[in-house]
Coordinates of C-alpha atoms and ligand atoms in Angstrom, one line a residue:
Chain A
X1 CA -17.9 115.3 -71.2
X2 CA -15.7 113.0 -73.4
X3 CA -17.5 110.1 -71.8
X4 CA -21.0 111.5 -72.6
X5 CA -19.9 112.1 -76.2
X6 CA -18.4 108.6 -76.8
X7 CA -21.3 106.8 -75.0
X8 CA -24.1 108.5 -77.0
X9 CA -25.0 107.5 -80.6
X10 CA -25.2 111.2 -81.5
X11 CA -21.8 111.9 -79.9
X12 CA -20.1 109.0 -81.5
X13 CA -21.4 110.1 -84.8
X14 CA -19.9 113.5 -84.1
X15 CA -16.5 111.8 -83.6
X16 CA -17.0 110.2 -87.0
X17 CA -17.9 113.5 -88.6
X18 CA -14.9 115.4 -87.2
X19 CA -12.4 112.6 -87.8
X20 CA -13.8 112.2 -91.3
X21 CA -13.4 115.9 -92.1
X22 CA -9.9 115.9 -90.8
X23 CA -9.1 113.0 -93.2
X24 CA -10.9 114.8 -96.0
X25 CA -8.8 117.9 -95.5
X26 CA -5.6 115.8 -95.5
X27 CA -6.8 114.0 -98.7
X28 CA -7.3 117.2 -100.5
X29 CA -3.7 118.3 -99.8
X30 CA -2.4 114.8 -100.6
X31 CA -4.2 114.7 -104.0
X32 CA -2.8 118.1 -105.0
X33 CA 0.7 117.0 -103.9
X34 CA 0.4 113.8 -106.0
X35 CA -0.3 115.7 -109.1
X36 CA 3.2 117.1 -109.0
X37 CA 4.3 113.7 -110.5
X38 CA 3.2 115.1 -113.9
X39 CA 6.0 117.7 -113.7
X40 CA 8.8 115.2 -113.6
X41 CA 11.1 113.3 -111.3
X42 CA 12.9 116.2 -109.9
X43 CA 9.9 118.3 -108.9
X44 CA 8.1 115.3 -107.4
X45 CA 11.1 114.1 -105.3
X46 CA 11.8 117.6 -104.3
X47 CA 8.2 118.0 -103.1
X48 CA 8.5 114.8 -101.1
X49 CA 11.7 116.1 -99.5
X50 CA 10.1 119.4 -98.7
X51 CA 7.4 117.5 -96.7
X52 CA 10.1 116.5 -94.3
X53 CA 11.5 120.0 -93.9
X54 CA 8.2 122.0 -93.5
X55 CA 8.3 124.3 -90.5
X56 CA 12.1 124.5 -90.3
X57 CA 13.9 126.1 -88.6
X58 CA 11.1 126.1 -85.9
X59 CA 10.5 122.4 -86.4
X60 CA 13.2 119.8 -86.7
X61 CA 13.6 117.6 -89.7
X62 CA 10.4 115.4 -90.1
X63 CA 8.7 116.9 -87.0
X64 CA 5.8 118.4 -88.9
X65 CA 5.4 115.2 -91.0
X66 CA 5.2 113.1 -87.8
X67 CA 2.8 115.5 -86.2
X68 CA 0.5 115.1 -89.2
X69 CA 1.0 111.3 -89.1
X70 CA -0.1 111.2 -85.4
X71 CA -3.2 113.3 -86.1
X72 CA -4.1 111.1 -89.0
X73 CA -3.6 107.8 -87.0
X74 CA -5.8 109.2 -84.2
X75 CA -8.4 110.2 -86.8
X76 CA -8.4 106.8 -88.6
X77 CA -8.6 104.8 -85.3
X78 CA -11.3 107.0 -83.9
X79 CA -13.3 106.9 -87.1
X80 CA -13.0 103.2 -87.7
X81 CA -13.7 102.3 -84.0
X82 CA -16.8 104.5 -83.9
X83 CA -17.9 103.1 -87.3
X84 CA -17.5 99.5 -86.1
X85 CA -19.3 100.1 -82.8
X86 CA -22.2 102.1 -84.3
X87 CA -22.6 99.5 -87.1
X88 CA -22.8 96.7 -84.6
X89 CA -25.4 98.6 -82.6
X90 CA -27.4 99.3 -85.8
X91 CA -27.5 95.7 -86.8
X92 CA -28.6 94.6 -83.4
X93 CA -31.4 97.3 -83.4
X94 CA -32.9 95.7 -86.4
X95 CA -32.6 91.9 -85.8
X96 CA -35.4 90.7 -88.1
X97 CA -35.7 91.6 -91.7
X98 CA -39.0 92.2 -93.6
X99 CA -40.2 89.3 -95.7
X100 CA -41.1 91.8 -98.4
X101 CA -37.7 93.1 -99.5
X102 CA -37.0 96.5 -100.9
X103 CA -33.3 96.8 -101.9
X104 CA -33.0 100.5 -102.0
X105 CA -33.7 101.0 -98.3
X106 CA -30.2 100.9 -97.0
X107 CA -28.1 101.7 -100.1
X108 CA -26.1 104.6 -98.7
X109 CA -25.6 102.9 -95.4
X110 CA -24.3 99.7 -96.9
X111 CA -22.0 101.4 -99.4
X112 CA -20.6 103.4 -96.5
X113 CA -19.9 100.3 -94.5
X114 CA -18.2 98.1 -97.2
X115 CA -16.7 101.2 -98.7
X116 CA -15.2 102.0 -95.3
X117 CA -13.8 98.5 -95.0
X118 CA -12.2 98.8 -98.4
X119 CA -10.7 102.1 -97.5
X120 CA -9.3 100.7 -94.2
X121 CA -7.7 97.8 -96.0
X122 CA -6.4 100.1 -98.7
X123 CA -4.8 102.5 -96.1
X124 CA -2.8 99.5 -94.7
X125 CA -1.7 98.3 -98.1
X126 CA -0.9 101.8 -99.3
X127 CA 1.4 102.5 -96.3
X128 CA 3.1 99.1 -96.6
X129 CA 3.6 99.8 -100.3
X130 CA 4.8 103.4 -100.6
X131 CA 5.7 104.5 -97.1
X132 CA 7.6 101.5 -95.7
X133 CA 8.1 99.6 -98.9
X134 CA 7.3 96.3 -97.2
X135 CA 5.0 95.0 -100.0
X136 CA 6.4 97.1 -102.8
X137 CA 6.7 95.4 -106.2
X138 CA 10.0 96.9 -107.4
X139 CA 13.2 97.7 -105.5
X140 CA 11.8 100.2 -103.0
X141 CA 14.0 103.2 -102.3
X142 CA 13.1 105.8 -99.7
X143 CA 13.8 109.3 -101.0
X144 CA 12.9 108.1 -104.6
X145 CA 9.1 108.3 -104.5
X146 CA 8.8 109.0 -108.2
X147 CA 10.3 105.7 -109.2
X148 CA 8.4 103.9 -106.4
X149 CA 5.1 105.2 -107.7
X150 CA 6.0 104.2 -111.3
X151 CA 6.9 100.7 -110.0
X152 CA 3.6 100.3 -108.1
X153 CA 1.5 101.3 -111.1
X154 CA 3.4 99.1 -113.5
X155 CA 1.7 96.0 -112.0
X156 CA -1.9 95.2 -112.9
X157 CA -2.9 94.6 -109.3
X158 CA -1.3 97.8 -108.1
X159 CA -3.6 99.7 -110.5
X160 CA -6.6 97.6 -109.7
X161 CA -6.3 97.9 -105.9
X162 CA -5.7 101.7 -106.2
X163 CA -8.5 102.4 -108.6
X164 CA -11.1 100.3 -106.7
X165 CA -10.2 102.1 -103.5
X166 CA -10.4 105.5 -105.1
X167 CA -13.9 104.8 -106.4
X168 CA -14.9 103.6 -102.9
X169 CA -13.4 106.9 -101.6
X170 CA -15.5 108.9 -104.0
X171 CA -18.7 107.2 -102.9
X172 CA -17.7 107.5 -99.2
X173 CA -17.1 111.2 -99.5
X174 CA -20.3 111.8 -101.5
X175 CA -22.5 110.6 -98.6
X176 CA -19.9 111.3 -95.9
X177 CA -19.4 115.0 -96.5
X178 CA -23.1 115.8 -96.5
X179 CA -23.7 113.5 -93.6
X180 CA -21.0 115.2 -91.5
X181 CA -22.8 118.5 -92.1
X182 CA -26.0 117.0 -90.7
X183 CA -24.2 115.4 -87.8
X184 CA -22.6 118.7 -86.8
X185 CA -25.9 120.5 -87.2
X186 CA -24.6 122.6 -90.0
X187 CA -27.2 121.5 -92.6
X188 CA -30.5 123.3 -93.3
X189 CA -33.2 123.3 -95.9
X190 CA -31.8 126.4 -97.6
X191 CA -28.2 125.0 -97.6
X192 CA -29.1 121.5 -98.6
X193 CA -28.6 121.8 -102.3
X194 CA -25.3 123.6 -101.9
X195 CA -24.0 121.0 -99.5
X196 CA -24.9 118.1 -101.8
X197 CA -23.3 119.9 -104.7
X198 CA -20.1 120.5 -102.7
X199 CA -20.1 116.8 -101.7
X200 CA -20.4 115.7 -105.3
X201 CA -17.7 118.1 -106.5
X202 CA -15.3 117.0 -103.7
X203 CA -16.0 113.3 -104.4
X204 CA -15.4 113.8 -108.2
X205 CA -12.3 116.0 -107.8
X206 CA -10.6 113.7 -105.3
X207 CA -11.4 110.5 -107.2
X208 CA -10.3 111.9 -110.6
X209 CA -7.2 113.6 -109.1
X210 CA -6.0 110.4 -107.4
X211 CA -6.8 108.1 -110.3
X212 CA -5.0 110.5 -112.7
X213 CA -1.6 109.1 -111.3
X214 CA -2.0 105.4 -112.2
X215 CA -3.7 106.4 -115.5
X216 CA -0.6 108.6 -116.2
X217 CA 1.7 105.7 -115.5
X218 CA -0.4 103.2 -117.5
X219 CA -0.5 105.5 -120.6
X220 CA 3.2 106.3 -120.3
X221 CA 2.7 110.0 -119.6
X222 CA 4.6 109.3 -116.3
X223 CA 7.5 106.8 -116.6
Chain B
X1 CA -61.9 93.5 -105.5
X2 CA -60.4 90.1 -104.8
X3 CA -57.0 90.1 -103.0
X4 CA -54.5 87.6 -101.7
X5 CA -53.1 88.7 -98.3
X6 CA -49.9 87.3 -96.8
X7 CA -50.0 88.3 -93.1
X8 CA -47.5 87.9 -90.3
X9 CA -49.1 85.6 -87.7
X10 CA -47.5 85.2 -84.3
X11 CA -49.3 83.8 -81.2
X12 CA -47.4 85.8 -78.6
X13 CA -44.1 87.6 -77.9
X14 CA -42.2 84.3 -77.4
X15 CA -43.8 82.3 -80.2
X16 CA -42.2 81.8 -83.7
X17 CA -44.1 83.8 -86.3
X18 CA -44.7 83.1 -90.0
X19 CA -46.5 84.5 -93.0
X20 CA -50.0 83.1 -93.5
X21 CA -51.9 83.4 -96.8
X22 CA -55.6 84.4 -96.9
X23 CA -58.0 85.3 -99.8
X24 CA -60.5 88.1 -99.4
X25 CA -63.2 88.9 -101.8
X26 CA -65.8 91.7 -102.2
X27 CA -63.5 94.4 -101.1
X28 CA -64.6 97.9 -102.2
X29 CA -61.9 100.3 -103.5
X30 CA -63.5 102.9 -101.1
X31 CA -62.7 100.8 -98.0
X32 CA -59.8 101.8 -95.9
X33 CA -57.0 99.3 -95.4
X34 CA -58.2 98.6 -91.9
X35 CA -61.8 98.0 -93.0
X36 CA -60.4 95.5 -95.5
X37 CA -58.7 93.8 -92.5
X38 CA -61.9 94.0 -90.5
X39 CA -63.6 92.1 -93.4
X40 CA -60.9 89.4 -93.2
X41 CA -61.3 89.1 -89.5
X42 CA -65.1 88.8 -89.7
X43 CA -64.6 85.8 -92.0
X44 CA -62.0 84.3 -89.7
X45 CA -64.3 84.6 -86.7
X46 CA -67.1 83.0 -88.6
X47 CA -64.8 80.1 -89.5
X48 CA -63.8 79.8 -85.8
X49 CA -60.3 81.0 -86.5
X50 CA -58.2 83.5 -84.5
X51 CA -58.7 87.0 -86.0
X52 CA -55.5 89.0 -87.0
X53 CA -54.5 91.3 -84.2
X54 CA -53.6 94.9 -85.4
X55 CA -53.4 98.3 -83.6
X56 CA -55.9 101.0 -84.4
X57 CA -57.8 103.7 -82.6
X58 CA -59.0 107.0 -84.2
X59 CA -59.0 105.8 -87.8
X60 CA -58.7 109.4 -88.9
X61 CA -54.9 109.7 -89.0
X62 CA -54.4 111.6 -85.8
X63 CA -53.7 109.2 -83.0
X64 CA -50.7 107.2 -84.2
X65 CA -52.1 103.9 -83.1
X66 CA -52.2 102.2 -86.5
X67 CA -49.1 100.7 -88.0
X68 CA -48.3 97.8 -90.5
X69 CA -45.6 97.5 -93.1
X70 CA -47.5 96.9 -96.3
X71 CA -45.5 95.5 -99.2
X72 CA -42.3 96.7 -97.5
X73 CA -43.5 100.3 -96.9
X74 CA -44.4 101.5 -93.4
X75 CA -48.1 102.6 -93.7
X76 CA -48.2 101.4 -97.3
X77 CA -47.7 103.0 -100.7
X78 CA -49.3 106.4 -99.9
X79 CA -47.8 109.1 -97.6
X80 CA -50.5 108.7 -94.9
X81 CA -51.4 106.5 -92.0
X82 CA -52.6 103.0 -92.6
X83 CA -56.1 104.0 -91.4
X84 CA -56.2 106.7 -94.1
X85 CA -54.9 104.4 -96.8
X86 CA -57.7 103.3 -99.2
X87 CA -58.0 100.1 -101.2
X88 CA -58.1 102.2 -104.4
X89 CA -54.3 102.3 -104.0
X90 CA -54.3 98.6 -104.9
X91 CA -55.5 96.6 -107.9
X92 CA -57.9 93.8 -108.2
X93 CA -56.0 90.5 -107.9
X94 CA -53.0 92.0 -106.0
X95 CA -51.1 90.0 -103.5
X96 CA -50.3 92.2 -100.4
X97 CA -47.7 91.5 -97.8
X98 CA -48.5 92.7 -94.3
X99 CA -45.9 92.7 -91.6
X100 CA -45.5 94.3 -88.1
X101 CA -43.0 97.2 -87.4
X102 CA -39.6 95.6 -87.1
X103 CA -37.1 96.8 -84.5
X104 CA -35.4 95.4 -81.4
X105 CA -37.0 98.2 -79.4
X106 CA -40.5 97.3 -80.7
X107 CA -41.0 93.7 -79.8
X108 CA -44.0 91.9 -81.4
X109 CA -46.8 91.4 -78.9
X110 CA -49.1 89.4 -81.2
X111 CA -49.5 89.2 -85.0
X112 CA -49.1 92.7 -86.2
X113 CA -49.2 94.5 -82.8
X114 CA -45.8 95.7 -81.4
X115 CA -45.0 97.2 -78.1
X116 CA -44.2 100.9 -78.6
X117 CA -43.8 101.8 -75.0
X118 CA -40.1 102.7 -75.6
X119 CA -41.5 105.9 -77.2
X120 CA -43.5 106.7 -74.0
X121 CA -40.3 106.4 -72.0
X122 CA -38.5 108.7 -74.4
X123 CA -41.3 111.2 -73.8
X124 CA -41.1 110.7 -70.0
X125 CA -37.4 111.5 -70.2
X126 CA -38.0 115.1 -71.4
X127 CA -40.9 115.5 -73.8
X128 CA -42.8 117.9 -71.6
X129 CA -42.5 121.4 -70.0
X130 CA -42.3 122.0 -66.3
X131 CA -44.1 125.4 -66.3
X132 CA -47.5 125.1 -64.6
X133 CA -49.9 125.9 -67.5
X134 CA -53.3 125.8 -65.8
X135 CA -56.1 127.1 -68.1
X136 CA -55.4 128.3 -71.6
X137 CA -53.2 131.4 -71.1
X138 CA -53.9 134.8 -72.7
X139 CA -52.6 134.4 -76.3
X140 CA -50.4 137.6 -76.2
X141 CA -48.8 136.9 -72.8
X142 CA -45.9 135.1 -74.4
X143 CA -45.1 136.3 -77.9
X144 CA -43.6 133.6 -80.2
X145 CA -42.1 134.8 -83.5
X146 CA -44.0 133.4 -86.5
X147 CA -41.1 131.3 -87.9
X148 CA -40.6 129.7 -84.5
X149 CA -44.3 129.0 -84.2
X150 CA -44.4 127.4 -87.7
X151 CA -41.3 125.3 -86.8
X152 CA -42.8 124.1 -83.6
X153 CA -46.1 123.3 -85.3
X154 CA -44.4 121.3 -88.0
X155 CA -42.7 119.1 -85.4
X156 CA -45.8 119.0 -83.2
X157 CA -47.5 117.1 -86.0
X158 CA -45.7 113.9 -85.1
X159 CA -48.2 111.4 -83.9
X160 CA -45.7 108.9 -82.4
X161 CA -46.7 106.1 -84.8
X162 CA -43.2 104.7 -85.1
X163 CA -43.2 104.4 -88.9
X164 CA -39.8 106.1 -88.9
X165 CA -38.3 103.4 -86.8
X166 CA -40.0 100.7 -88.9
X167 CA -38.6 102.1 -92.1
X168 CA -35.0 102.8 -90.8
X169 CA -32.4 100.2 -91.8
X170 CA -30.9 100.7 -88.3
X171 CA -34.1 100.7 -86.3
X172 CA -33.3 104.2 -85.2
X173 CA -35.8 106.6 -83.4
X174 CA -34.0 109.8 -84.4
X175 CA -36.9 111.3 -86.4
X176 CA -39.4 110.8 -83.6
X177 CA -37.1 112.0 -80.9
X178 CA -36.0 115.0 -83.0
X179 CA -39.6 116.0 -83.7
X180 CA -40.4 116.0 -80.0
X181 CA -37.2 117.8 -79.0
X182 CA -37.6 120.5 -81.7
X183 CA -41.2 121.1 -81.0
X184 CA -40.6 122.1 -77.4
X185 CA -37.0 123.5 -77.7
X186 CA -37.9 126.3 -80.0
X187 CA -40.7 127.7 -77.9
X188 CA -40.3 130.0 -74.9
X189 CA -42.4 127.6 -72.8
X190 CA -39.9 124.8 -73.4
X191 CA -36.8 127.0 -72.8
X192 CA -36.1 126.1 -69.1
X193 CA -35.5 122.5 -70.0
X194 CA -33.9 123.2 -73.4
X195 CA -30.6 121.4 -72.6
X196 CA -31.7 118.6 -70.2
X197 CA -34.6 117.7 -72.6
X198 CA -32.4 116.9 -75.6
X199 CA -29.7 115.2 -73.5
X200 CA -32.1 113.1 -71.5
X201 CA -34.3 112.1 -74.5
X202 CA -31.3 111.1 -76.6
X203 CA -29.9 109.1 -73.7
X204 CA -33.2 107.3 -73.2
X205 CA -33.5 106.7 -76.9
X206 CA -30.0 105.0 -76.8
X207 CA -31.0 103.1 -73.6
X208 CA -34.0 101.6 -75.3
X209 CA -31.8 99.9 -77.9
X210 CA -32.7 101.9 -80.9
X211 CA -30.0 102.1 -83.6
X212 CA -28.0 105.1 -84.6
X213 CA -28.6 107.5 -87.5
X214 CA -26.8 106.9 -90.8
X215 CA -28.9 109.6 -92.6
X216 CA -30.4 107.0 -95.0
X217 CA -33.5 109.2 -95.1
X218 CA -36.0 106.3 -95.1
X219 CA -37.7 107.7 -91.9
X220 CA -38.7 111.0 -93.5
X221 CA -39.9 109.2 -96.6
X222 CA -42.1 107.0 -94.5
X223 CA -43.4 109.6 -92.0
X224 CA -47.1 110.1 -92.6
X225 CA -46.9 113.6 -91.1
X226 CA -44.0 114.8 -93.3
X227 CA -41.5 115.4 -90.4
X228 CA -38.4 116.4 -92.5
X229 CA -35.0 114.8 -92.3
X230 CA -33.6 118.2 -91.4
X231 CA -35.3 117.7 -88.1
X232 CA -32.5 115.3 -87.1
X233 CA -29.9 117.9 -88.1
X234 CA -31.5 120.4 -85.8
X235 CA -31.6 117.9 -82.9
X236 CA -27.9 117.2 -83.5
X237 CA -27.3 120.9 -83.2
X238 CA -29.3 121.1 -80.0
X239 CA -27.5 118.1 -78.6
X240 CA -24.0 119.5 -79.3
X241 CA -25.0 122.9 -77.9
X242 CA -26.3 121.3 -74.7
X243 CA -23.2 119.1 -74.4
X244 CA -21.0 122.1 -74.7
X245 CA -23.0 124.0 -72.1
X246 CA -22.9 121.0 -69.7
X247 CA -19.2 120.7 -70.2
X248 CA -18.7 124.4 -69.1
X249 CA -20.5 123.9 -65.9
Ligands
HEM1 C1 -10.7 103.3 -91.9 C2 -11.4 103.3 -92.9 C3 -12.8 103.9 -92.9 C4 -14.0 103.3 -92.4 C5 -14.0 101.9 -91.7 C6 -15.1 104.2 -92.5 C7 -16.4 103.9 -92.2 C8 -17.4 104.8 -92.2 C9 -18.7 104.6 -91.8 C10 -19.3 103.2 -91.4 C11 -19.4 105.8 -91.8 C12 -20.8 106.0 -91.4 C13 -21.7 106.0 -92.6 C14 -23.1 106.4 -92.3 O1 -23.3 107.0 -91.2 O2 -23.9 106.1 -93.1 C15 -18.5 106.8 -92.2 C16 -18.8 108.1 -92.3 C17 -17.9 109.1 -92.8 N1 -16.6 108.9 -93.3 FE1 -15.6 107.1 -93.2 N2 -14.6 105.3 -93.1 C18 -13.3 105.2 -93.3 C19 -12.4 106.1 -93.9 C20 -12.8 107.4 -94.2 C21 -11.9 108.3 -94.9 C22 -10.5 108.0 -95.4 C23 -12.5 109.5 -94.9 C24 -12.0 110.8 -95.5 C25 -12.5 111.4 -96.5 C26 -13.8 109.3 -94.3 C27 -14.8 110.3 -94.2 C28 -16.1 110.1 -93.6 C29 -17.0 111.1 -93.4 C30 -16.8 112.6 -93.6 C31 -18.1 110.5 -92.8 C32 -19.4 111.1 -92.4 C33 -19.5 111.2 -90.9 C34 -21.0 111.5 -90.5 O3 -21.8 110.8 -91.0 O4 -21.3 112.4 -89.8 N3 -13.9 108.0 -93.9 N4 -17.2 106.2 -92.4
SF4_2 S1 -41.8 111.2 -86.9 FE1 -43.4 110.6 -88.3 S2 -43.1 108.4 -88.6 FE2 -42.0 109.0 -86.8 S3 -43.4 108.6 -85.0 FE3 -43.6 110.8 -85.6 S4 -45.3 110.8 -87.1 FE4 -44.7 108.7 -86.9
FES3 S1 -55.8 104.7 -86.2 FE1 -55.2 106.7 -85.4 S2 -53.7 107.3 -86.8 FE2 -54.4 105.5 -87.7

């Protein structure tokens, strides 16, 4: 059955929808967690520590966190691979363009593709910056996320990369959430307006919630 | 009306094509688009030139033979078939670009004619019922709930023209295939093949080299019969249901 799903355009799209929704759920939690930065160093760092102890004593230190990381890596890889393969197929299925051009024709599709590439690059940069500290601008210290975040958003490029990526995320979720509902067969005429509204609200809340942090650092509210 | 036409000319499937420019005069706003092309072809024949090849049959919007991307729109600016498009939708002096359907699965045969037999093979894969039907059955023998009958009828309206594929940025045939799947899958007569139909038709659609759906929605905008985008959602639902059932067996 896994083979049938992966080999079919409809099935591969299902993989994209499910992995996309998994990432979306994670991002909602991530965004809410980030907002704790507005309540001070202690609360934010404590929250970061808690992430490593969730599930204890059933789970060992960092087990839950690693479980989430594994699920997310699987989701990102599945999502990006399916996106790449489907996009290649789509471009091959339409080899010649029309002489008479109409720009609007593939607006959502194109923004999903370049938006997806931006998000993929961002995820790599973001992990190297704030998880491993490899490309971090200040002196990265694990266990001191508050200071690390302030350092990142004290550089102009840290802010620029982050804000551009979050705008891309908003656009991606706007079309993606509604698309996933159609792919999974959950859409219907009577539900369409509600689904589009939820997609817009999710996109807006996530973008605004994530961008609030660099804006907080830039304006000195967080320092 | 006097018009400038820029028409895709291509000798055969292997030849390079290009846009050629023609002037036509004396076009009445009451002519259909195809009659306008007939006028052009009569002039070309009189001049000893090769007439423009284009597909057409019923000329009343029911057979699905006519095609043409007109100024970038499949079937032109109105929501109807090219044969039912009238010249009053254009203005005197306009320049009109006329191109064939573009998709890897619809290769150009000549000029504006493309090979749509990929659609036939999708139908052969499952767009039928196996129950022997014979003569028209007694109408009350198999009751169909009214909402199901309406749903089936809405999808049965698809004439297989291929405008959905032509309009899709991915050259996908999802709207056509979903119209056919939904039409039969909702009816009791189509129930015995409900799962194999959707699985086989989608597999054939992929095998023909059509693209995948990114829900751009251009297909439903172009469709002369108003097959809705939600038709695709419903086919996805049927496909997932059939895949789950096949997995259990
Ligand atoms: C690795 C980076 C990513 C790439 C390359 C990528 C690429 C894509 C592409 C090409 C599509 C298909 C667009 C279409 O069908 O028109 C898509 C759909 C989607 N993406 Fe992403 N994306 C990425 C990250 C994300 C993230 C972080 C999320 C989490 C919110 C997400 C959620 C979705 C959803 C929900 C869909 C809709 C699936 C469907 O159409 O059924 N994506 N993505
Ligand atoms: S779905 Fe509409 S556009 Fe596509 S083949 Fe059927 S009638 Fe033509
Ligand atoms: S010629 Fe039959 S639908 Fe246009």
